[in-house]
Short mmCIF file of C-alpha atoms and ligand atoms in Angstrom, two decimals:
data_model
loop_
_atom_site.label_atom_id
_atom_site.label_comp_id
_atom_site.label_asym_id
_atom_site.label_seq_id
_atom_site.Cartn_x
_atom_site.Cartn_y
_atom_site.Cartn_z
CA UNK X 1 -124.74 -2.29 -7.50
CA UNK X 2 -123.43 0.39 -5.19
CA UNK X 3 -122.82 3.67 -7.05
CA UNK X 4 -119.51 5.50 -6.81
CA UNK X 5 -119.78 8.62 -4.66
CA UNK X 6 -119.39 11.87 -6.66
CA UNK X 7 -116.14 12.77 -4.80
CA UNK X 8 -114.68 9.51 -6.00
CA UNK X 9 -115.52 10.37 -9.57
CA UNK X 10 -113.87 13.76 -9.18
CA UNK X 11 -110.75 12.21 -7.70
CA UNK X 12 -110.64 9.61 -10.49
CA UNK X 13 -110.83 12.37 -13.09
CA UNK X 14 -108.09 14.30 -11.30
CA UNK X 15 -105.80 11.25 -11.26
CA UNK X 16 -106.32 10.49 -14.93
CA UNK X 17 -103.94 11.85 -17.56
CA UNK X 18 -106.76 13.53 -19.41
CA UNK X 19 -108.52 16.75 -18.52
CA UNK X 20 -112.26 16.82 -18.94
CA UNK X 21 -115.02 19.22 -19.88
CA UNK X 22 -118.71 18.40 -20.24
CA UNK X 23 -121.15 20.74 -21.98
CA UNK X 24 -124.91 20.59 -22.19
CA UNK X 25 -127.04 20.68 -25.36
CA UNK X 26 -126.52 24.45 -25.60
CA UNK X 27 -122.76 24.33 -25.24
CA UNK X 28 -122.81 25.57 -21.65
CA UNK X 29 -120.17 24.04 -19.39
CA UNK X 30 -121.83 21.60 -17.01
CA UNK X 31 -118.61 20.19 -15.60
CA UNK X 32 -114.92 20.94 -15.96
CA UNK X 33 -112.23 19.47 -13.74
CA UNK X 34 -110.13 21.45 -11.36
CA UNK X 35 -106.75 20.83 -13.01
CA UNK X 36 -108.11 21.85 -16.41
CA UNK X 37 -109.35 25.08 -14.83
CA UNK X 38 -105.92 25.66 -13.32
CA UNK X 39 -104.34 25.26 -16.71
CA UNK X 40 -106.82 27.64 -18.30
CA UNK X 41 -106.30 30.19 -15.53
CA UNK X 42 -109.85 29.98 -14.24
CA UNK X 43 -111.77 28.10 -11.56
CA UNK X 44 -114.61 25.62 -11.55
CA UNK X 45 -116.89 28.20 -9.93
CA UNK X 46 -116.26 30.69 -12.69
CA UNK X 47 -116.21 28.32 -15.64
CA UNK X 48 -119.27 26.17 -14.96
CA UNK X 49 -122.32 27.85 -16.50
CA UNK X 50 -120.38 29.75 -19.16
CA UNK X 51 -120.50 29.01 -22.91
CA UNK X 52 -117.55 26.74 -23.65
CA UNK X 53 -116.11 29.08 -26.33
CA UNK X 54 -115.62 31.75 -23.66
CA UNK X 55 -113.49 29.45 -21.53
CA UNK X 56 -111.52 27.20 -23.90
CA UNK X 57 -109.47 28.49 -26.80
CA UNK X 58 -110.03 26.87 -30.21
CA UNK X 59 -112.72 24.61 -28.85
CA UNK X 60 -114.91 22.62 -31.24
CA UNK X 61 -117.36 21.32 -28.65
CA UNK X 62 -120.19 23.40 -30.13
CA UNK X 63 -119.46 21.80 -33.52
CA UNK X 64 -119.72 18.31 -32.07
CA UNK X 65 -123.11 19.35 -30.68
CA UNK X 66 -124.16 20.31 -34.20
CA UNK X 67 -122.79 17.30 -36.07
CA UNK X 68 -123.25 14.65 -33.40
CA UNK X 69 -119.94 13.21 -34.67
CA UNK X 70 -117.03 12.32 -32.41
CA UNK X 71 -113.62 13.89 -33.16
CA UNK X 72 -110.67 11.79 -32.06
CA UNK X 73 -107.03 12.82 -31.58
CA UNK X 74 -107.37 16.34 -32.85
CA UNK X 75 -104.53 18.73 -32.19
CA UNK X 76 -105.77 21.75 -30.32
CA UNK X 77 -103.57 24.71 -29.41
CA UNK X 78 -104.43 26.02 -25.95
CA UNK X 79 -102.41 28.54 -23.96
CA UNK X 80 -99.41 28.11 -26.24
CA UNK X 81 -99.31 24.30 -25.87
CA UNK X 82 -100.63 21.86 -28.40
CA UNK X 83 -103.01 19.37 -26.84
CA UNK X 84 -104.39 16.13 -28.12
CA UNK X 85 -108.15 16.56 -27.91
CA UNK X 86 -110.95 14.03 -28.13
CA UNK X 87 -114.59 15.13 -28.36
CA UNK X 88 -117.59 12.84 -27.97
CA UNK X 89 -121.31 13.52 -28.28
CA UNK X 90 -123.20 12.32 -25.17
CA UNK X 91 -126.25 10.40 -26.23
CA UNK X 92 -128.68 9.25 -23.57
CA UNK X 93 -131.74 7.23 -24.53
CA UNK X 94 -131.05 7.95 -28.17
CA UNK X 95 -130.99 11.70 -27.65
CA UNK X 96 -128.02 14.05 -27.94
CA UNK X 97 -127.86 15.77 -24.56
CA UNK X 98 -124.39 17.27 -24.54
CA UNK X 99 -120.75 16.57 -25.28
CA UNK X 100 -117.65 15.41 -23.50
CA UNK X 101 -114.24 16.84 -24.31
CA UNK X 102 -110.92 15.47 -23.10
CA UNK X 103 -107.42 16.84 -23.63
CA UNK X 104 -104.11 15.16 -22.94
CA UNK X 105 -101.03 16.72 -21.39
CA UNK X 106 -102.48 19.86 -19.93
CA UNK X 107 -99.65 19.67 -17.43
CA UNK X 108 -96.38 20.78 -19.03
CA UNK X 109 -94.46 18.50 -16.65
CA UNK X 110 -96.36 15.49 -17.96
CA UNK X 111 -95.69 16.59 -21.45
CA UNK X 112 -91.98 16.85 -20.76
CA UNK X 113 -92.01 13.44 -19.13
CA UNK X 114 -93.63 11.90 -22.16
CA UNK X 115 -91.35 13.72 -24.51
CA UNK X 116 -88.27 12.43 -22.69
CA UNK X 117 -89.64 8.94 -22.70
CA UNK X 118 -90.45 9.16 -26.40
CA UNK X 119 -87.03 10.63 -27.19
CA UNK X 120 -85.33 7.74 -25.45
CA UNK X 121 -87.42 5.22 -27.33
CA UNK X 122 -86.82 7.02 -30.62
CA UNK X 123 -83.09 7.06 -29.92
CA UNK X 124 -83.10 3.32 -29.32
CA UNK X 125 -85.18 2.77 -32.43
CA UNK X 126 -82.84 4.88 -34.56
CA UNK X 127 -79.90 2.97 -33.20
CA UNK X 128 -81.35 -0.32 -34.36
CA UNK X 129 -82.41 1.18 -37.68
CA UNK X 130 -78.95 2.55 -38.41
CA UNK X 131 -77.08 -0.47 -37.21
CA UNK X 132 -75.71 -1.88 -40.37
CA UNK X 133 -75.40 -5.57 -40.77
CA UNK X 134 -71.68 -5.79 -40.52
CA UNK X 135 -69.96 -8.52 -42.34
CA UNK X 136 -67.63 -8.73 -39.37
CA UNK X 137 -64.64 -8.70 -41.63
CA UNK X 138 -62.07 -5.97 -42.04
CA UNK X 139 -62.74 -4.09 -45.24
CA UNK X 140 -59.40 -2.32 -45.70
CA UNK X 141 -55.77 -3.32 -45.74
CA UNK X 142 -52.60 -1.27 -45.35
CA UNK X 143 -52.47 -1.12 -49.16
CA UNK X 144 -55.66 0.94 -49.13
CA UNK X 145 -54.00 3.59 -46.98
CA UNK X 146 -52.73 6.11 -49.49
CA UNK X 147 -49.81 8.39 -48.59
CA UNK X 148 -46.04 8.51 -48.93
CA UNK X 149 -45.26 11.54 -46.75
CA UNK X 150 -42.79 10.98 -43.93
CA UNK X 151 -45.48 11.65 -41.29
CA UNK X 152 -47.82 9.10 -42.76
CA UNK X 153 -45.20 6.49 -43.56
CA UNK X 154 -44.01 6.55 -39.97
CA UNK X 155 -47.42 5.71 -38.54
CA UNK X 156 -48.11 3.19 -41.26
CA UNK X 157 -44.92 1.30 -40.45
CA UNK X 158 -45.78 1.45 -36.75
CA UNK X 159 -49.25 0.08 -37.50
CA UNK X 160 -47.89 -2.79 -39.56
CA UNK X 161 -45.33 -3.62 -36.91
CA UNK X 162 -47.77 -3.74 -33.97
CA UNK X 163 -50.57 -5.47 -35.88
CA UNK X 164 -49.13 -8.89 -35.07
CA UNK X 165 -49.06 -8.39 -31.31
CA UNK X 166 -52.10 -8.78 -29.10
CA UNK X 167 -51.64 -5.49 -27.27
CA UNK X 168 -54.41 -2.91 -27.11
CA UNK X 169 -54.04 -0.03 -29.51
CA UNK X 170 -55.40 3.48 -29.16
CA UNK X 171 -55.70 5.32 -32.45
CA UNK X 172 -55.96 9.06 -32.06
CA UNK X 173 -56.20 11.88 -34.54
CA UNK X 174 -58.56 14.57 -35.74
CA UNK X 175 -61.89 13.76 -37.28
CA UNK X 176 -61.60 12.23 -40.75
CA UNK X 177 -57.92 11.30 -40.56
CA UNK X 178 -58.59 7.63 -41.26
CA UNK X 179 -58.74 6.08 -37.79
CA UNK X 180 -61.37 3.56 -38.76
CA UNK X 181 -59.50 2.63 -41.92
CA UNK X 182 -56.40 2.04 -39.85
CA UNK X 183 -58.23 -0.22 -37.39
CA UNK X 184 -59.47 -2.37 -40.28
CA UNK X 185 -55.95 -2.59 -41.72
CA UNK X 186 -54.46 -3.62 -38.38
CA UNK X 187 -56.97 -6.41 -37.91
CA UNK X 188 -56.40 -7.54 -41.47
CA UNK X 189 -52.64 -7.93 -40.91
CA UNK X 190 -53.04 -9.56 -37.51
CA UNK X 191 -53.12 -13.23 -36.59
CA UNK X 192 -56.79 -12.75 -35.81
CA UNK X 193 -57.73 -11.80 -39.37
CA UNK X 194 -59.71 -15.01 -39.87
CA UNK X 195 -61.84 -14.17 -36.84
CA UNK X 196 -64.44 -11.40 -36.61
CA UNK X 197 -63.69 -7.69 -36.68
CA UNK X 198 -66.48 -6.09 -34.68
CA UNK X 199 -66.78 -2.31 -34.80
CA UNK X 200 -68.72 -0.74 -31.96
CA UNK X 201 -69.50 2.95 -32.15
CA UNK X 202 -69.56 4.03 -28.52
CA UNK X 203 -71.19 7.36 -29.39
CA UNK X 204 -74.22 5.83 -31.00
CA UNK X 205 -75.13 3.20 -28.42
CA UNK X 206 -77.75 4.63 -26.06
CA UNK X 207 -76.55 4.32 -22.48
CA UNK X 208 -79.57 2.16 -21.66
CA UNK X 209 -78.53 -0.43 -24.26
CA UNK X 210 -74.80 -0.49 -23.58
CA UNK X 211 -74.77 -3.59 -21.40
CA UNK X 212 -77.24 -5.65 -23.38
CA UNK X 213 -75.53 -4.78 -26.67
CA UNK X 214 -71.99 -5.55 -25.48
CA UNK X 215 -72.60 -8.38 -23.05
CA UNK X 216 -75.83 -9.80 -24.43
CA UNK X 217 -78.72 -10.94 -22.29
CA UNK X 218 -80.13 -14.14 -20.93
CA UNK X 219 -83.53 -15.56 -21.79
CA UNK X 220 -86.28 -13.49 -20.15
CA UNK X 221 -83.82 -10.90 -18.82
CA UNK X 222 -86.28 -8.04 -19.30
CA UNK X 223 -89.63 -7.20 -20.89
CA UNK X 224 -89.30 -7.26 -24.64
CA UNK X 225 -86.11 -9.32 -24.54
CA UNK X 226 -85.78 -11.77 -27.40
CA UNK X 227 -86.69 -15.33 -26.52
CA UNK X 228 -83.64 -17.41 -25.93
CA UNK X 229 -81.57 -14.34 -25.08
CA UNK X 230 -79.11 -12.60 -27.33
CA UNK X 231 -75.38 -12.81 -27.81
CA UNK X 232 -73.48 -9.63 -27.00
CA UNK X 233 -71.10 -8.01 -29.47
CA UNK X 234 -68.10 -8.90 -27.33
CA UNK X 235 -69.06 -12.56 -27.51
CA UNK X 236 -69.53 -12.26 -31.27
CA UNK X 237 -66.00 -10.84 -31.46
CA UNK X 238 -64.49 -13.72 -29.51
CA UNK X 239 -61.02 -14.63 -30.86
CA UNK X 240 -61.14 -11.56 -33.07
CA UNK X 241 -60.81 -7.80 -32.74
CA UNK X 242 -63.19 -5.32 -31.16
CA UNK X 243 -62.96 -1.81 -32.56
CA UNK X 244 -64.23 0.63 -29.94
CA UNK X 245 -64.79 3.73 -32.03
CA UNK X 246 -65.36 7.15 -30.44
CA UNK X 247 -64.37 5.72 -27.08
CA UNK X 248 -64.18 9.25 -25.63
CA UNK X 249 -67.97 9.51 -25.81
CA UNK X 250 -68.53 6.67 -23.35
CA UNK X 251 -70.18 7.63 -20.04
CA UNK X 252 -68.28 6.96 -16.82
CA UNK X 253 -70.73 4.20 -15.92
CA UNK X 254 -70.19 2.43 -19.22
CA UNK X 255 -66.44 2.94 -18.86
CA UNK X 256 -66.47 1.00 -15.58
CA UNK X 257 -68.47 -1.82 -17.13
CA UNK X 258 -66.07 -2.03 -20.04
CA UNK X 259 -63.02 -1.91 -17.80
CA UNK X 260 -64.28 -4.90 -15.85
CA UNK X 261 -64.42 -6.96 -19.02
CA UNK X 262 -60.94 -5.93 -20.09
CA UNK X 263 -59.54 -6.83 -16.68
CA UNK X 264 -61.29 -10.16 -16.25
CA UNK X 265 -61.54 -11.25 -19.89
CA UNK X 266 -65.04 -12.42 -19.21
CA UNK X 267 -68.53 -11.12 -19.72
CA UNK X 268 -71.75 -11.59 -17.84
CA UNK X 269 -74.90 -11.34 -19.95
CA UNK X 270 -77.65 -9.17 -18.48
CA UNK X 271 -79.87 -11.32 -16.28
CA UNK X 272 -77.54 -14.31 -16.65
CA UNK X 273 -75.98 -16.26 -13.80
CA UNK X 274 -72.80 -17.45 -15.46
CA UNK X 275 -69.87 -15.47 -16.77
CA UNK X 276 -68.37 -16.41 -20.11
CA UNK X 277 -64.70 -16.16 -21.01
CA UNK X 278 -63.79 -14.08 -24.05
CA UNK X 279 -60.52 -13.62 -25.87
CA UNK X 280 -60.40 -10.20 -27.48
CA UNK X 281 -57.99 -7.76 -29.06
CA UNK X 282 -58.99 -4.19 -28.45
CA UNK X 283 -58.46 -1.31 -30.81
CA UNK X 284 -59.98 1.95 -29.63
CA UNK X 285 -60.19 5.27 -31.46
CA UNK X 286 -61.09 8.81 -30.58
CA UNK X 287 -60.59 12.35 -31.81
CA UNK X 288 -60.64 13.61 -28.26
CA UNK X 289 -57.73 14.14 -25.91
CA UNK X 290 -58.20 11.27 -23.46
CA UNK X 291 -55.25 12.28 -21.28
CA UNK X 292 -56.91 15.65 -20.79
CA UNK X 293 -60.23 13.98 -20.10
CA UNK X 294 -58.53 11.86 -17.45
CA UNK X 295 -57.27 15.05 -15.78
CA UNK X 296 -60.73 16.55 -15.93
CA UNK X 297 -62.23 13.42 -14.44
CA UNK X 298 -64.41 12.52 -17.42
CA UNK X 299 -62.38 9.48 -18.46
CA UNK X 300 -61.22 6.73 -16.14
CA UNK X 301 -57.46 6.65 -15.76
CA UNK X 302 -57.29 2.86 -15.38
CA UNK X 303 -59.26 2.37 -18.57
CA UNK X 304 -57.07 4.88 -20.37
CA UNK X 305 -53.94 2.91 -19.42
CA UNK X 306 -55.54 -0.35 -20.52
CA UNK X 307 -56.38 1.05 -23.94
CA UNK X 308 -53.31 3.18 -24.51
CA UNK X 309 -50.75 0.37 -24.51
CA UNK X 310 -49.75 1.38 -28.04
CA UNK X 311 -50.72 4.78 -29.31
CA UNK X 312 -50.96 5.54 -33.01
CA UNK X 313 -51.47 9.21 -33.68
CA UNK X 314 -52.67 9.89 -37.21
CA UNK X 315 -51.41 13.17 -38.68
CA UNK X 316 -53.94 15.72 -39.96
CA UNK X 317 -54.08 16.18 -43.71
CA UNK X 318 -52.60 19.70 -43.53
CA UNK X 319 -49.40 18.17 -42.14
CA UNK X 320 -49.05 15.86 -45.12
CA UNK X 321 -49.91 18.10 -48.02
CA UNK X 322 -47.70 16.11 -50.38
CA UNK X 323 -50.20 13.24 -50.02
CA UNK X 324 -53.18 15.33 -51.08
CA UNK X 325 -52.87 14.68 -54.80
CA UNK X 326 -52.46 10.91 -54.43
CA UNK X 327 -55.30 10.67 -51.92
CA UNK X 328 -57.53 12.78 -54.16
CA UNK X 329 -56.88 10.49 -57.10
CA UNK X 330 -57.60 7.38 -55.06
CA UNK X 331 -60.78 8.95 -53.68
CA UNK X 332 -61.81 9.86 -57.24
CA UNK X 333 -61.53 6.23 -58.30
CA UNK X 334 -63.79 5.27 -55.41
CA UNK X 335 -66.28 8.03 -56.29
CA UNK X 336 -66.27 7.11 -59.96
CA UNK X 337 -67.48 3.64 -59.03
CA UNK X 338 -70.23 5.18 -56.97
CA UNK X 339 -71.37 7.55 -59.73
CA UNK X 340 -70.71 5.24 -62.69
CA UNK X 341 -68.10 7.46 -64.29
CA UNK X 342 -64.54 7.06 -65.40
CA UNK X 343 -61.60 9.06 -66.63
CA UNK X 344 -62.19 11.97 -64.22
CA UNK X 345 -59.15 14.22 -63.90
CA UNK X 346 -58.06 17.20 -61.84
CA UNK X 347 -56.49 20.37 -63.29
CA UNK X 348 -53.14 21.48 -61.82
CA UNK X 349 -54.88 24.60 -60.40
CA UNK X 350 -57.33 22.39 -58.55
CA UNK X 351 -54.52 20.34 -57.05
CA UNK X 352 -52.83 23.56 -55.97
CA UNK X 353 -56.03 24.85 -54.37
CA UNK X 354 -56.57 21.55 -52.58
CA UNK X 355 -53.01 21.65 -51.27
CA UNK X 356 -53.45 25.23 -50.05
CA UNK X 357 -56.55 24.46 -47.98
CA UNK X 358 -56.04 23.47 -44.36
CA UNK X 359 -58.69 20.70 -44.18
CA UNK X 360 -60.18 20.83 -40.69
CA UNK X 361 -62.31 17.80 -41.67
CA UNK X 362 -59.27 16.02 -43.14
CA UNK X 363 -59.66 13.17 -45.67
CA UNK X 364 -63.41 13.00 -45.14
CA UNK X 365 -63.76 16.69 -46.00
CA UNK X 366 -61.61 16.15 -49.09
CA UNK X 367 -63.84 13.25 -50.08
CA UNK X 368 -66.94 15.45 -49.70
CA UNK X 369 -65.41 18.23 -51.77
CA UNK X 370 -64.57 15.80 -54.56
CA UNK X 371 -67.99 14.17 -54.41
CA UNK X 372 -69.61 17.60 -54.75
CA UNK X 373 -67.31 18.38 -57.69
CA UNK X 374 -68.20 15.15 -59.48
CA UNK X 375 -71.85 15.99 -59.06
CA UNK X 376 -71.62 19.40 -60.71
CA UNK X 377 -69.24 18.27 -63.45
CA UNK X 378 -70.20 18.46 -67.14
CA UNK X 379 -67.13 16.93 -68.73
CA UNK X 380 -64.33 14.91 -67.20
CA UNK X 381 -62.07 17.58 -65.75
CA UNK X 382 -62.56 18.96 -62.29
CA UNK X 383 -61.73 22.68 -62.47
CA UNK X 384 -61.61 25.46 -59.90
CA UNK X 385 -65.25 26.41 -60.51
CA UNK X 386 -66.28 22.96 -59.35
CA UNK X 387 -64.79 23.49 -55.91
CA UNK X 388 -66.68 25.19 -53.09
CA UNK X 389 -65.94 28.90 -52.68
CA UNK X 390 -64.38 28.49 -49.27
CA UNK X 391 -61.58 26.50 -50.87
CA UNK X 392 -60.90 28.63 -53.93
CA UNK X 393 -61.62 32.07 -52.55
CA UNK X 394 -59.37 32.40 -49.54
CA UNK X 395 -59.49 36.22 -49.27
CA UNK X 396 -63.23 36.54 -49.57
CA UNK X 397 -63.95 33.83 -47.06
CA UNK X 398 -63.44 35.65 -43.75
CA UNK X 399 -65.68 38.62 -44.67
CA UNK X 400 -68.07 36.44 -46.57
CA UNK X 401 -69.93 34.89 -43.76
CA UNK X 402 -69.59 35.63 -40.12
CA UNK X 403 -71.12 33.76 -37.31
CA UNK X 404 -71.56 35.16 -33.85
CA UNK X 405 -73.97 33.76 -31.34
CA UNK X 406 -77.28 33.35 -33.07
CA UNK X 407 -76.65 35.86 -35.79
CA UNK X 408 -75.36 34.93 -39.16
CA UNK X 409 -74.40 37.72 -41.54
CA UNK X 410 -73.88 36.90 -45.16
CA UNK X 411 -72.42 39.62 -47.39
CA UNK X 412 -72.05 38.44 -50.92
CA UNK X 413 -71.15 40.54 -53.91
CA UNK X 414 -73.16 39.68 -57.04
CA UNK X 415 -70.44 37.38 -58.36
CA UNK X 416 -70.72 35.28 -55.26
CA UNK X 417 -74.37 34.40 -55.43
CA UNK X 418 -75.23 30.74 -55.47
CA UNK X 419 -78.13 28.63 -54.30
CA UNK X 420 -79.32 29.70 -50.86
CA UNK X 421 -79.32 26.11 -49.65
CA UNK X 422 -75.58 25.91 -50.29
CA UNK X 423 -74.86 29.10 -48.35
CA UNK X 424 -77.01 27.98 -45.44
CA UNK X 425 -75.36 24.60 -45.40
CA UNK X 426 -71.92 26.14 -45.41
CA UNK X 427 -72.76 28.34 -42.43
CA UNK X 428 -74.37 25.42 -40.65
CA UNK X 429 -71.34 23.24 -41.25
CA UNK X 430 -69.06 25.98 -39.99
CA UNK X 431 -71.11 26.42 -36.83
CA UNK X 432 -70.93 22.69 -36.16
CA UNK X 433 -67.15 22.64 -36.67
CA UNK X 434 -66.74 25.65 -34.37
CA UNK X 435 -68.91 24.04 -31.70
CA UNK X 436 -66.86 20.85 -31.98
CA UNK X 437 -63.64 22.80 -31.66
CA UNK X 438 -64.90 24.66 -28.64
CA UNK X 439 -65.94 21.46 -26.89
CA UNK X 440 -62.80 19.57 -27.97
CA UNK X 441 -64.90 17.21 -30.03
CA UNK X 442 -67.52 16.46 -27.40
CA UNK X 443 -70.58 15.93 -29.57
CA UNK X 444 -73.12 16.00 -26.78
CA UNK X 445 -71.83 19.36 -25.54
CA UNK X 446 -71.56 20.69 -29.08
CA UNK X 447 -75.18 19.72 -29.75
CA UNK X 448 -76.17 21.50 -26.55
CA UNK X 449 -74.25 24.63 -27.59
CA UNK X 450 -76.13 24.68 -30.87
CA UNK X 451 -79.42 24.02 -29.13
CA UNK X 452 -80.27 20.92 -31.13
CA UNK X 453 -80.90 17.33 -30.11
CA UNK X 454 -78.28 14.63 -30.17
CA UNK X 455 -79.93 12.69 -32.98
CA UNK X 456 -80.31 15.73 -35.19
CA UNK X 457 -76.70 16.70 -34.44
CA UNK X 458 -75.47 13.28 -35.50
CA UNK X 459 -77.58 13.43 -38.67
CA UNK X 460 -76.08 16.80 -39.56
CA UNK X 461 -72.54 15.65 -38.84
CA UNK X 462 -73.09 12.63 -41.04
CA UNK X 463 -74.53 14.84 -43.78
CA UNK X 464 -71.58 17.22 -43.70
CA UNK X 465 -69.07 14.45 -43.25
CA UNK X 466 -67.96 15.83 -39.88
CA UNK X 467 -69.09 12.74 -38.00
N1 ATP N 501 -54.99 7.33 -46.12
C1 ATP N 501 -56.17 7.30 -46.70
N2 ATP N 501 -56.29 6.94 -47.98
C2 ATP N 501 -57.48 6.90 -48.60
N3 ATP N 501 -58.63 7.23 -48.01
C3 ATP N 501 -58.60 7.59 -46.74
C4 ATP N 501 -57.38 7.65 -46.01
N4 ATP N 501 -57.63 8.04 -44.76
C5 ATP N 501 -58.96 8.22 -44.71
N5 ATP N 501 -59.56 7.95 -45.88
C6 ATP N 501 -61.00 8.07 -46.19
O1 ATP N 501 -61.46 9.17 -45.44
C7 ATP N 501 -62.73 8.91 -44.84
C8 ATP N 501 -62.62 9.09 -43.34
O2 ATP N 501 -61.85 8.05 -42.76
P1 ATP N 501 -62.23 7.40 -41.35
O3 ATP N 501 -63.69 7.17 -41.28
O4 ATP N 501 -61.34 6.25 -41.14
O5 ATP N 501 -61.84 8.63 -40.42
P2 ATP N 501 -61.88 8.74 -38.82
O6 ATP N 501 -60.54 9.20 -38.39
O7 ATP N 501 -62.41 7.47 -38.25
O8 ATP N 501 -62.87 9.93 -38.60
P3 ATP N 501 -63.82 10.26 -37.30
O9 ATP N 501 -62.95 10.67 -36.18
O10 ATP N 501 -64.63 11.40 -37.80
O11 ATP N 501 -64.59 9.02 -37.05
C9 ATP N 501 -63.10 7.51 -45.25
O12 ATP N 501 -64.02 7.58 -46.32
C10 ATP N 501 -61.80 6.88 -45.69
O13 ATP N 501 -62.05 5.96 -46.71
MG1 MG N 502 -64.22 7.13 -37.19
#
C-alpha cells in the first residue's frame, strides 16, 4: 500500500476540526499543528522540543503518560476559551511511547458557528417541547370576560356583534389586557364554533419552521421530515378560526408567506406539488402598534389591511378601575381551584390599593399579585401585608430601587428588608418592562437591550407574567 506523504498528513490535520499535539515518553512535544500554535501564540519551530506544560495551559498530557489511561471529552480552559480535550496514550508494540492530545474549537469562529447552530437547534427543540397539545376548542366565552365599565362594555358588545361575521379581526391592547381571552370568546360565539380554534403564537415559531408548521410538508420534503408528511396548522384549522397571536413579531419574510395564503385561500405544503384550498377566519392580536410598524417598514401594509378589517382595542386596566374588584374576585376563584382553597376574601384596604395601582402588566399582573398573596396567606383574608411593596408603598417606590444602565441601586430602610430573591426579581421585572416600553413591545430588541438570549427572555417574561 502506498503511504501518504507527510505533507498530506499535515494538511489533513489542518483541515480537521481538532487541533493536535503529540508528546514523547518524557512529555516533550514531538509534533503540534500549525493552527494550534497560532492559537497558543507560538510557532511549530518554538514549541516542538519543549515540555508540553511550558506550551499548553492546564495540560494533562504528562498525567496520561503516567497513568496510561485515555481521557475523553475533558473541558480544558486555554487562553480564556474552554476547549473540549481528548488525550490518548500512544502504545506501539505493547509499549507506551507517548501521547496524543486533541482539542476542539481552537478557532473562536468555529466555536461561534457551532454555538449558533446549537442555539438554533435548541430553539426548535424548545418550541416543540413547549407546544401544548391544544384541544383546538375555544376555552372561554364572553361570559368569562369580567367587567362592567363603560370602556369594557363597549368593546365586549363590539366583539359579540362582529363574532358572527367572517371578517378578519385585529385585537390590539397592552400586554395582559385579555386579547387571547377575547379571541377565544369570539370564536365561541361564531358560526365556526364547532370547528377548530387554532392558536398560533407567531413569536415562538422559529423562522426556519414557519412554513412547515403553518403549511405542513409533503412526504420526504426534507431530511428528518416525518414519513407521510405532516399537516400544517392552517389545514388543521380548516373551516374554523386561526388565532395569530403576537402577529407583530413576524419577520417580513414570514409576513409575505402568510399574506399569500390570505389572498389565495390556499396553502402549498413544503415540498408538495399541489396547493390545497382552505377556508379560514383570521383573528390576529398584538400589543404593538402595527400602523407605526407599517410606517417604519417593519410590517407589510397589505397584510395590515387584510388583518385590520375590524379592530378591537382592549382598554388597559388602569382605564377601567371600577372593574378591578370584580376581576380580582373572579381571578381569586380561579386561583382557589389551583391552590385547593376556598373562601378567600380581600380587605377593603386591599381593594383600594389595587385600584390605586396603575397596572402596566394589566390583568395578568393583577393575577400574579393575587397568586403571590394566596401563597403567603395564613388565614383567608388577603391584607395589605400580602401585597408586594411596589403596590402598597407608593412613596417609597421611586427611591427604593433605581435602575440605570447596568447599575442597580437598592436602598432599603430596615423595615423594608425582605428576601433578596424577591428584591432581585422585582428589579429584573422592572428592567424587562422598561426594555419592552423602550422598544414598543419588540421582544427581540428588548432581549438585545438586556443582553440576554431570546429563549431566556421569553422564559423570564413567562415567569413574571409579562409575556
Ligand atoms: N376580562 C377579564 N376577566 C377575567 N380575566 C381576564 C380578563 N382579561 C384577562 N384576563 C386574564 O388575564 C390573563 C391575561 O390575559 P390574556 O392572556 O388574554 O392577555 P393578552 O392581552 O393576550 O396578553 P399578551 O399581550 O401579553 O399576550 C389571563 O390569565 C386571563 O385569564
Ligand atoms: Mg396574548
